[in-house]
Amino acid sequence: MERTTDKRERLIEAGRKLLHRQGYRNTTLADLADESGVPLGNVYYYFRSKRDLLDAVAGRLCDDFAVRVGRIEATHATPRERLVAFLDSVIANRATYAQKGCPVGSLCQELNKDGQQGREAMARAMATRSDWAAAQFRAMGCGASEQLGMSFTASVQGIILMANAMRDPDLISVQAALMKQWIEQLQ
């Protein structure tokens, strides 16, 4: 017999894929049931509304980011190396980003345009990224680390947005290389 947490995990993963692929507005709980293979009546047991699903997906995106940067921190000793390694991970995923965009950035844009409830949860997922970058700049001894973290995150998001708009993964490689140069020049 399938455990309750297994169904919830399947629903969150299916929700993450659906929200990225078709957006918040175009995703229904019936879509979630189809994608996950969980009966619609059971979906309502876990998520009473689409907003509840969005909150769970935003939390998962934060958790996934923590795992991603945790791996980077475990294998790279200095904050400068970590920032560069993060950019390398963006470059490694450039084809996907150029095709589909960033799941966090895309949802933030959609929810803010529509004034949707739940945009705070996605804003937290974005802030998690900026906070991590700021911590790296702070560890490097850079002044204005919060602003540098914002600039780093805004640049990464902008690069992904441009690559997605132009369907050009090479744009990510070129622009990330420029960001690496910027990071190497920081004192």
PDB file of C-alpha atoms in Angstrom:
ATOM      1  CA  MET A   1       0.000   0.000   0.000  1.00  0.00           C
ATOM      2  CA  GLU A   2       1.313   3.441  -0.945  1.00  0.00           C
ATOM      3  CA  ARG A   3       2.216   5.701   1.954  1.00  0.00           C
ATOM      4  CA  THR A   4       0.604   9.107   2.348  1.00  0.00           C
ATOM      5  CA  THR A   5       3.940  10.879   1.996  1.00  0.00           C
ATOM      6  CA  ASP A   6       4.606   9.075  -1.305  1.00  0.00           C
ATOM      7  CA  LYS A   7       1.417  10.478  -2.822  1.00  0.00           C
ATOM      8  CA  ARG A   8       2.183  13.940  -1.515  1.00  0.00           C
ATOM      9  CA  GLU A   9       5.690  13.746  -2.988  1.00  0.00           C
ATOM     10  CA  ARG A  10       4.287  12.644  -6.359  1.00  0.00           C
ATOM     11  CA  LEU A  11       1.812  15.517  -6.273  1.00  0.00           C
ATOM     12  CA  ILE A  12       4.462  18.113  -5.438  1.00  0.00           C
ATOM     13  CA  GLU A  13       6.780  16.848  -8.163  1.00  0.00           C
ATOM     14  CA  ALA A  14       3.956  16.790 -10.692  1.00  0.00           C
ATOM     15  CA  GLY A  15       2.936  20.282  -9.565  1.00  0.00           C
ATOM     16  CA  ARG A  16       6.475  21.555 -10.021  1.00  0.00           C
ATOM     17  CA  LYS A  17       6.584  20.204 -13.575  1.00  0.00           C
ATOM     18  CA  LEU A  18       3.112  21.510 -14.460  1.00  0.00           C
ATOM     19  CA  LEU A  19       3.633  24.973 -13.012  1.00  0.00           C
ATOM     20  CA  HIS A  20       6.885  25.311 -14.924  1.00  0.00           C
ATOM     21  CA  ARG A  21       5.513  23.874 -18.163  1.00  0.00           C
ATOM     22  CA  GLN A  22       2.126  25.585 -18.328  1.00  0.00           C
ATOM     23  CA  GLY A  23       2.151  28.223 -15.613  1.00  0.00           C
ATOM     24  CA  TYR A  24       0.018  28.791 -12.552  1.00  0.00           C
ATOM     25  CA  ARG A  25      -3.001  30.196 -14.346  1.00  0.00           C
ATOM     26  CA  ASN A  26      -3.250  27.282 -16.773  1.00  0.00           C
ATOM     27  CA  THR A  27      -2.715  24.502 -14.246  1.00  0.00           C
ATOM     28  CA  THR A  28      -5.709  22.881 -12.590  1.00  0.00           C
ATOM     29  CA  LEU A  29      -5.911  20.361  -9.795  1.00  0.00           C
ATOM     30  CA  ALA A  30      -7.393  17.978 -12.388  1.00  0.00           C
ATOM     31  CA  ASP A  31      -4.174  18.411 -14.391  1.00  0.00           C
ATOM     32  CA  LEU A  32      -2.272  17.618 -11.224  1.00  0.00           C
ATOM     33  CA  ALA A  33      -4.266  14.417 -10.763  1.00  0.00           C
ATOM     34  CA  ASP A  34      -3.568  13.364 -14.362  1.00  0.00           C
ATOM     35  CA  GLU A  35       0.147  14.180 -14.190  1.00  0.00           C
ATOM     36  CA  SER A  36       0.710  12.459 -10.840  1.00  0.00           C
ATOM     37  CA  GLY A  37      -1.598   9.484 -11.296  1.00  0.00           C
ATOM     38  CA  VAL A  38      -3.314  10.356  -8.006  1.00  0.00           C
ATOM     39  CA  PRO A  39      -7.135  10.398  -8.147  1.00  0.00           C
ATOM     40  CA  LEU A  40      -8.605  13.907  -8.065  1.00  0.00           C
ATOM     41  CA  GLY A  41     -10.482  13.220  -4.833  1.00  0.00           C
ATOM     42  CA  ASN A  42      -7.175  12.353  -3.176  1.00  0.00           C
ATOM     43  CA  VAL A  43      -5.554  15.509  -4.539  1.00  0.00           C
ATOM     44  CA  TYR A  44      -8.005  17.561  -2.487  1.00  0.00           C
ATOM     45  CA  TYR A  45      -6.940  15.657   0.623  1.00  0.00           C
ATOM     46  CA  TYR A  46      -3.400  17.023   0.201  1.00  0.00           C
ATOM     47  CA  PHE A  47      -4.103  20.367  -1.463  1.00  0.00           C
ATOM     48  CA  ARG A  48      -7.430  22.076  -0.918  1.00  0.00           C
ATOM     49  CA  SER A  49      -6.548  24.729  -3.456  1.00  0.00           C
ATOM     50  CA  LYS A  50      -4.095  25.594  -6.161  1.00  0.00           C
ATOM     51  CA  ARG A  51      -2.611  28.111  -3.744  1.00  0.00           C
ATOM     52  CA  ASP A  52      -1.769  25.294  -1.318  1.00  0.00           C
ATOM     53  CA  LEU A  53      -0.047  23.477  -4.168  1.00  0.00           C
ATOM     54  CA  LEU A  54       1.894  26.624  -5.076  1.00  0.00           C
ATOM     55  CA  ASP A  55       3.114  26.997  -1.498  1.00  0.00           C
ATOM     56  CA  ALA A  56       4.304  23.378  -1.479  1.00  0.00           C
ATOM     57  CA  VAL A  57       6.042  23.767  -4.846  1.00  0.00           C
ATOM     58  CA  ALA A  58       7.726  26.997  -3.708  1.00  0.00           C
ATOM     59  CA  GLY A  59       8.980  25.180  -0.629  1.00  0.00           C
ATOM     60  CA  ARG A  60      10.277  22.345  -2.792  1.00  0.00           C
ATOM     61  CA  LEU A  61      12.085  24.810  -5.055  1.00  0.00           C
ATOM     62  CA  CYS A  62      13.773  26.310  -1.977  1.00  0.00           C
ATOM     63  CA  ASP A  63      14.723  22.838  -0.756  1.00  0.00           C
ATOM     64  CA  ASP A  64      16.090  21.878  -4.176  1.00  0.00           C
ATOM     65  CA  PHE A  65      18.167  25.047  -4.258  1.00  0.00           C
ATOM     66  CA  ALA A  66      19.551  24.279  -0.790  1.00  0.00           C
ATOM     67  CA  VAL A  67      20.595  20.826  -1.990  1.00  0.00           C
ATOM     68  CA  ARG A  68      22.161  22.302  -5.131  1.00  0.00           C
ATOM     69  CA  VAL A  69      24.240  24.882  -3.270  1.00  0.00           C
ATOM     70  CA  GLY A  70      24.973  22.370  -0.506  1.00  0.00           C
ATOM     71  CA  ARG A  71      26.729  20.210  -3.087  1.00  0.00           C
ATOM     72  CA  ILE A  72      28.621  23.235  -4.336  1.00  0.00           C
ATOM     73  CA  GLU A  73      29.653  24.207  -0.808  1.00  0.00           C
ATOM     74  CA  ALA A  74      30.802  20.649  -0.078  1.00  0.00           C
ATOM     75  CA  THR A  75      33.118  20.595  -3.082  1.00  0.00           C
ATOM     76  CA  HIS A  76      34.349  24.192  -3.279  1.00  0.00           C
ATOM     77  CA  ALA A  77      36.301  25.709  -0.408  1.00  0.00           C
ATOM     78  CA  THR A  78      36.081  29.422  -1.093  1.00  0.00           C
ATOM     79  CA  PRO A  79      33.059  31.638  -1.677  1.00  0.00           C
ATOM     80  CA  ARG A  80      34.536  32.838  -4.962  1.00  0.00           C
ATOM     81  CA  GLU A  81      34.831  29.225  -6.156  1.00  0.00           C
ATOM     82  CA  ARG A  82      31.241  28.602  -5.038  1.00  0.00           C
ATOM     83  CA  LEU A  83      29.874  31.505  -7.056  1.00  0.00           C
ATOM     84  CA  VAL A  84      31.808  30.354 -10.115  1.00  0.00           C
ATOM     85  CA  ALA A  85      30.627  26.764  -9.570  1.00  0.00           C
ATOM     86  CA  PHE A  86      27.047  27.997  -9.364  1.00  0.00           C
ATOM     87  CA  LEU A  87      27.507  29.737 -12.716  1.00  0.00           C
ATOM     88  CA  ASP A  88      28.988  26.505 -14.080  1.00  0.00           C
ATOM     89  CA  SER A  89      25.798  24.716 -12.988  1.00  0.00           C
ATOM     90  CA  VAL A  90      23.732  27.299 -14.874  1.00  0.00           C
ATOM     91  CA  ILE A  91      25.906  26.753 -17.939  1.00  0.00           C
ATOM     92  CA  ALA A  92      25.507  22.975 -17.581  1.00  0.00           C
ATOM     93  CA  ASN A  93      21.716  23.420 -17.709  1.00  0.00           C
ATOM     94  CA  ARG A  94      21.745  26.039 -20.464  1.00  0.00           C
ATOM     95  CA  ALA A  95      19.808  23.946 -22.992  1.00  0.00           C
ATOM     96  CA  THR A  96      16.943  23.409 -20.543  1.00  0.00           C
ATOM     97  CA  TYR A  97      16.930  27.049 -19.461  1.00  0.00           C
ATOM     98  CA  ALA A  98      16.939  28.255 -23.072  1.00  0.00           C
ATOM     99  CA  GLN A  99      14.041  25.927 -23.841  1.00  0.00           C
ATOM    100  CA  LYS A 100      11.917  26.313 -20.702  1.00  0.00           C
ATOM    101  CA  GLY A 101      13.246  29.267 -18.691  1.00  0.00           C
ATOM    102  CA  CYS A 102      13.793  29.263 -14.949  1.00  0.00           C
ATOM    103  CA  PRO A 103      10.965  27.702 -12.924  1.00  0.00           C
ATOM    104  CA  VAL A 104      11.316  30.255 -10.127  1.00  0.00           C
ATOM    105  CA  GLY A 105      11.746  33.286 -12.371  1.00  0.00           C
ATOM    106  CA  SER A 106       8.907  32.274 -14.676  1.00  0.00           C
ATOM    107  CA  LEU A 107       6.444  31.774 -11.824  1.00  0.00           C
ATOM    108  CA  CYS A 108       7.506  35.026 -10.148  1.00  0.00           C
ATOM    109  CA  GLN A 109       6.802  36.915 -13.357  1.00  0.00           C
ATOM    110  CA  GLU A 110       3.449  35.283 -13.940  1.00  0.00           C
ATOM    111  CA  LEU A 111       2.198  35.693 -10.388  1.00  0.00           C
ATOM    112  CA  ASN A 112       3.327  39.303 -10.102  1.00  0.00           C
ATOM    113  CA  LYS A 113       1.749  40.270 -13.421  1.00  0.00           C
ATOM    114  CA  ASP A 114      -1.576  38.843 -12.391  1.00  0.00           C
ATOM    115  CA  GLY A 115      -1.364  40.020  -8.780  1.00  0.00           C
ATOM    116  CA  GLN A 116      -2.001  36.417  -7.776  1.00  0.00           C
ATOM    117  CA  GLN A 117      -2.081  35.319  -4.192  1.00  0.00           C
ATOM    118  CA  GLY A 118       0.878  33.125  -3.509  1.00  0.00           C
ATOM    119  CA  ARG A 119       3.408  35.387  -5.138  1.00  0.00           C
ATOM    120  CA  GLU A 120       5.002  35.831  -1.699  1.00  0.00           C
ATOM    121  CA  ALA A 121       5.926  32.146  -1.634  1.00  0.00           C
ATOM    122  CA  MET A 122       7.685  32.433  -4.981  1.00  0.00           C
ATOM    123  CA  ALA A 123       9.348  35.685  -3.928  1.00  0.00           C
ATOM    124  CA  ARG A 124      10.814  33.755  -0.972  1.00  0.00           C
ATOM    125  CA  ALA A 125      12.156  31.152  -3.385  1.00  0.00           C
ATOM    126  CA  MET A 126      13.871  33.939  -5.323  1.00  0.00           C
ATOM    127  CA  ALA A 127      15.123  35.610  -2.138  1.00  0.00           C
ATOM    128  CA  THR A 128      16.694  32.299  -1.084  1.00  0.00           C
ATOM    129  CA  ARG A 129      18.922  32.540  -4.137  1.00  0.00           C
ATOM    130  CA  SER A 130      19.864  36.142  -3.489  1.00  0.00           C
ATOM    131  CA  ASP A 131      20.538  35.462   0.196  1.00  0.00           C
ATOM    132  CA  TRP A 132      22.900  32.610  -0.663  1.00  0.00           C
ATOM    133  CA  ALA A 133      24.832  34.781  -3.114  1.00  0.00           C
ATOM    134  CA  ALA A 134      24.980  37.621  -0.560  1.00  0.00           C
ATOM    135  CA  ALA A 135      26.422  35.200   2.005  1.00  0.00           C
ATOM    136  CA  GLN A 136      29.173  34.294  -0.481  1.00  0.00           C
ATOM    137  CA  PHE A 137      30.033  37.945  -1.081  1.00  0.00           C
ATOM    138  CA  ARG A 138      29.976  38.608   2.660  1.00  0.00           C
ATOM    139  CA  ALA A 139      32.373  35.688   3.218  1.00  0.00           C
ATOM    140  CA  MET A 140      34.641  37.219   0.575  1.00  0.00           C
ATOM    141  CA  GLY A 141      34.736  40.408   2.649  1.00  0.00           C
ATOM    142  CA  CYS A 142      32.894  42.480   0.057  1.00  0.00           C
ATOM    143  CA  GLY A 143      31.026  45.531   1.254  1.00  0.00           C
ATOM    144  CA  ALA A 144      27.405  45.857   0.155  1.00  0.00           C
ATOM    145  CA  SER A 145      27.091  42.065   0.063  1.00  0.00           C
ATOM    146  CA  GLU A 146      23.275  42.223   0.025  1.00  0.00           C
ATOM    147  CA  GLN A 147      23.318  44.397  -3.091  1.00  0.00           C
ATOM    148  CA  LEU A 148      25.944  42.189  -4.702  1.00  0.00           C
ATOM    149  CA  GLY A 149      23.803  39.126  -3.969  1.00  0.00           C
ATOM    150  CA  MET A 150      20.833  40.849  -5.605  1.00  0.00           C
ATOM    151  CA  SER A 151      22.944  41.839  -8.611  1.00  0.00           C
ATOM    152  CA  PHE A 152      24.281  38.315  -8.988  1.00  0.00           C
ATOM    153  CA  THR A 153      20.805  36.791  -8.828  1.00  0.00           C
ATOM    154  CA  ALA A 154      19.287  39.437 -11.097  1.00  0.00           C
ATOM    155  CA  SER A 155      22.047  38.858 -13.638  1.00  0.00           C
ATOM    156  CA  VAL A 156      21.569  35.086 -13.617  1.00  0.00           C
ATOM    157  CA  GLN A 157      17.800  35.496 -13.971  1.00  0.00           C
ATOM    158  CA  GLY A 158      18.250  38.046 -16.760  1.00  0.00           C
ATOM    159  CA  ILE A 159      20.631  35.777 -18.639  1.00  0.00           C
ATOM    160  CA  ILE A 160      18.186  32.878 -18.397  1.00  0.00           C
ATOM    161  CA  LEU A 161      15.288  35.097 -19.496  1.00  0.00           C
ATOM    162  CA  MET A 162      17.228  36.373 -22.523  1.00  0.00           C
ATOM    163  CA  ALA A 163      18.357  32.862 -23.487  1.00  0.00           C
ATOM    164  CA  ASN A 164      14.769  31.631 -23.204  1.00  0.00           C
ATOM    165  CA  ALA A 165      13.387  34.555 -25.210  1.00  0.00           C
ATOM    166  CA  MET A 166      15.962  34.034 -27.954  1.00  0.00           C
ATOM    167  CA  ARG A 167      16.037  30.218 -27.607  1.00  0.00           C
ATOM    168  CA  ASP A 168      19.829  30.516 -27.496  1.00  0.00           C
ATOM    169  CA  PRO A 169      21.692  28.400 -24.919  1.00  0.00           C
ATOM    170  CA  ASP A 170      25.035  29.847 -26.035  1.00  0.00           C
ATOM    171  CA  LEU A 171      23.939  33.206 -24.674  1.00  0.00           C
ATOM    172  CA  ILE A 172      24.116  31.673 -21.179  1.00  0.00           C
ATOM    173  CA  SER A 173      27.677  30.460 -21.750  1.00  0.00           C
ATOM    174  CA  VAL A 174      28.887  33.828 -22.983  1.00  0.00           C
ATOM    175  CA  GLN A 175      27.168  35.919 -20.317  1.00  0.00           C
ATOM    176  CA  ALA A 176      28.071  33.574 -17.448  1.00  0.00           C
ATOM    177  CA  ALA A 177      31.717  33.801 -18.550  1.00  0.00           C
ATOM    178  CA  LEU A 178      31.474  37.590 -18.203  1.00  0.00           C
ATOM    179  CA  MET A 179      29.992  37.178 -14.736  1.00  0.00           C
ATOM    180  CA  LYS A 180      32.876  34.899 -13.797  1.00  0.00           C
ATOM    181  CA  GLN A 181      35.313  37.602 -14.864  1.00  0.00           C
ATOM    182  CA  TRP A 182      33.452  40.111 -12.703  1.00  0.00           C
ATOM    183  CA  ILE A 183      33.639  37.765  -9.688  1.00  0.00           C
ATOM    184  CA  GLU A 184      37.376  37.168 -10.199  1.00  0.00           C
ATOM    185  CA  GLN A 185      37.986  40.939 -10.231  1.00  0.00           C
ATOM    186  CA  LEU A 186      36.240  41.552  -6.898  1.00  0.00           C
ATOM    187  CA  GLN A 187      38.573  42.254  -4.011  1.00  0.00           C
TER     188      GLN A 187
END
